[in-house]
Short mmCIF file of C-alpha atoms in Angstrom, two decimals:
data_model
loop_
_atom_site.label_atom_id
_atom_site.label_comp_id
_atom_site.label_asym_id
_atom_site.label_seq_id
_atom_site.Cartn_x
_atom_site.Cartn_y
_atom_site.Cartn_z
CA GLY A 24 0.00 0.00 0.00
CA ARG A 25 0.83 3.65 -0.11
CA PHE A 26 2.56 5.37 2.81
CA PHE A 27 -0.45 7.57 3.59
CA TYR A 28 -3.10 4.85 3.40
CA GLN A 29 -3.34 4.09 7.15
CA ARG A 30 -3.61 7.79 8.05
CA LEU A 31 -6.25 8.26 5.37
CA VAL A 32 -8.34 5.32 6.60
CA GLU A 33 -8.12 6.57 10.20
CA PHE A 34 -9.19 10.06 9.16
CA MET A 35 -12.06 8.82 7.00
CA ALA A 36 -13.32 6.64 9.87
CA SER A 37 -12.96 9.39 12.50
CA GLY A 38 -16.41 10.89 12.01
CA PRO A 39 -19.48 11.04 9.81
CA MET A 40 -19.05 10.53 6.08
CA TRP A 41 -21.45 11.13 3.20
CA ALA A 42 -21.18 9.26 -0.08
CA TYR A 43 -22.98 10.42 -3.21
CA ILE A 44 -23.47 9.23 -6.74
CA LEU A 45 -23.22 12.25 -9.02
CA ALA A 46 -25.00 11.93 -12.35
CA HIS A 47 -23.74 14.11 -15.16
CA GLU A 48 -22.27 13.51 -18.59
CA ASN A 49 -18.88 14.75 -17.34
CA ALA A 50 -19.34 14.01 -13.63
CA VAL A 51 -15.74 12.94 -12.92
CA PRO A 52 -13.91 15.96 -14.38
CA LEU A 53 -16.55 18.42 -13.17
CA TRP A 54 -16.44 17.13 -9.60
CA ARG A 55 -12.63 17.04 -9.63
CA SER A 56 -12.65 20.66 -10.79
CA LEU A 57 -14.95 21.67 -7.92
CA MET A 58 -12.78 19.80 -5.42
CA GLY A 59 -9.53 21.40 -6.57
CA PRO A 60 -6.04 19.88 -6.42
CA THR A 61 -5.39 17.00 -4.01
CA LYS A 62 -2.50 18.89 -2.44
CA VAL A 63 -4.08 21.47 -0.12
CA PHE A 64 -1.16 23.90 -0.55
CA ARG A 65 -1.74 23.93 -4.32
CA ALA A 66 -5.49 24.21 -3.86
CA ARG A 67 -5.15 27.21 -1.52
CA ASN A 68 -2.74 29.00 -3.84
CA ASN A 69 -4.11 28.09 -7.27
CA VAL A 70 -7.84 27.51 -6.68
CA PRO A 71 -8.70 29.10 -3.32
CA ASP A 72 -12.46 28.93 -3.93
CA SER A 73 -12.37 25.17 -4.51
CA ILE A 74 -13.63 22.82 -1.79
CA ARG A 75 -10.11 21.76 -0.84
CA GLY A 76 -8.80 25.30 -1.11
CA SER A 77 -11.49 26.50 1.26
CA TYR A 78 -11.67 23.61 3.75
CA GLY A 79 -8.66 21.31 3.33
CA LEU A 80 -6.39 20.86 6.36
CA SER A 81 -3.63 18.67 4.92
CA ASP A 82 -3.02 16.40 1.94
CA THR A 83 -4.52 13.48 3.88
CA ARG A 84 -7.31 15.54 5.45
CA ASN A 85 -8.30 17.40 2.30
CA THR A 86 -12.07 17.24 3.00
CA THR A 87 -13.27 15.37 -0.06
CA HIS A 88 -12.73 12.48 -2.42
CA GLY A 89 -13.63 12.04 -6.05
CA SER A 90 -13.08 9.15 -8.39
CA ASP A 91 -10.27 9.69 -10.89
CA SER A 92 -12.04 7.91 -13.77
CA PRO A 93 -15.41 6.42 -14.70
CA ALA A 94 -13.98 2.94 -14.02
CA SER A 95 -12.91 3.98 -10.51
CA ALA A 96 -16.32 5.57 -9.99
CA SER A 97 -18.03 2.28 -10.88
CA ARG A 98 -15.86 0.36 -8.38
CA GLU A 99 -16.47 2.93 -5.65
CA ILE A 100 -20.22 3.06 -6.32
CA ALA A 101 -20.37 -0.74 -5.99
CA PHE A 102 -18.48 -0.54 -2.69
CA PHE A 103 -20.56 2.20 -1.06
CA PHE A 104 -23.91 1.32 -2.66
CA PRO A 105 -23.96 -2.48 -3.12
CA GLU A 106 -27.73 -2.44 -3.80
CA PHE A 107 -27.33 0.05 -6.68
CA ASN A 108 -27.31 -1.50 -10.15
CA GLU A 109 -25.42 0.89 -12.39
CA GLN A 110 -26.35 -0.93 -15.61
CA LEU A 111 -30.07 -0.82 -14.81
CA TRP A 112 -29.79 2.85 -13.86
CA TYR A 113 -28.25 3.65 -17.25
CA GLN A 114 -30.98 1.68 -19.02
CA HIS A 115 -34.02 2.93 -17.10
CA GLU A 116 -33.29 6.14 -15.22
CA GLU A 117 -30.54 7.98 -17.09
CA PRO A 118 -32.65 8.67 -20.23
CA HIS A 119 -35.17 10.54 -18.03
CA LEU A 120 -32.39 12.56 -16.45
CA ARG A 121 -31.20 13.61 -19.92
CA CYS A 122 -34.76 14.72 -20.78
CA ARG A 123 -34.99 16.59 -17.46
CA GLN A 124 -37.87 14.39 -16.32
CA VAL A 125 -36.69 14.41 -12.72
CA TYR A 126 -37.51 16.22 -9.50
CA TYR A 127 -35.80 16.52 -6.14
CA ASN A 128 -37.44 14.73 -3.21
CA ALA A 129 -36.21 16.80 -0.25
CA GLU A 130 -37.59 14.40 2.35
CA GLU A 131 -35.60 11.46 0.97
CA ARG A 132 -32.76 13.69 -0.32
CA VAL A 133 -32.77 12.08 -3.73
CA HIS A 134 -33.62 12.98 -7.31
CA CYS A 135 -36.53 10.94 -8.66
CA VAL A 136 -37.94 10.28 -12.10
CA PHE A 137 -41.40 11.68 -12.84
CA ARG A 138 -43.69 8.69 -13.21
CA ASN A 139 -47.19 8.86 -14.61
CA GLU A 140 -49.37 7.02 -17.11
CA GLU A 141 -47.76 8.81 -20.04
CA THR A 142 -44.16 8.31 -18.90
CA GLU A 143 -43.09 4.69 -18.89
CA LEU A 144 -39.60 3.39 -18.40
CA THR A 145 -38.37 1.45 -21.39
#
């Protein structure tokens, strides 16, 4: 393993953690852009308004994680959300997202597909 792995695991397990699946055509690069550089020093100097630039404490405690590729995202989604079927989501839900046939359910904190007699999943 990498030299920082144990410190990273300890930090990530030290308090509450939220995991999300972000759905967007360019989700990985867009999220990585919002996070800013992994190195907090670089983030603070080069992208101070990024998440890491604003809230990062150190390179290990940099406040956020984002997959580095769609393949990594798939592995991480399977780890954190074992009940989520990515292939079925792409077949049945993603087309509705592209057509903006979704709404935000604040109570459940999730985006949902509009479902009615005229809108059937294919």
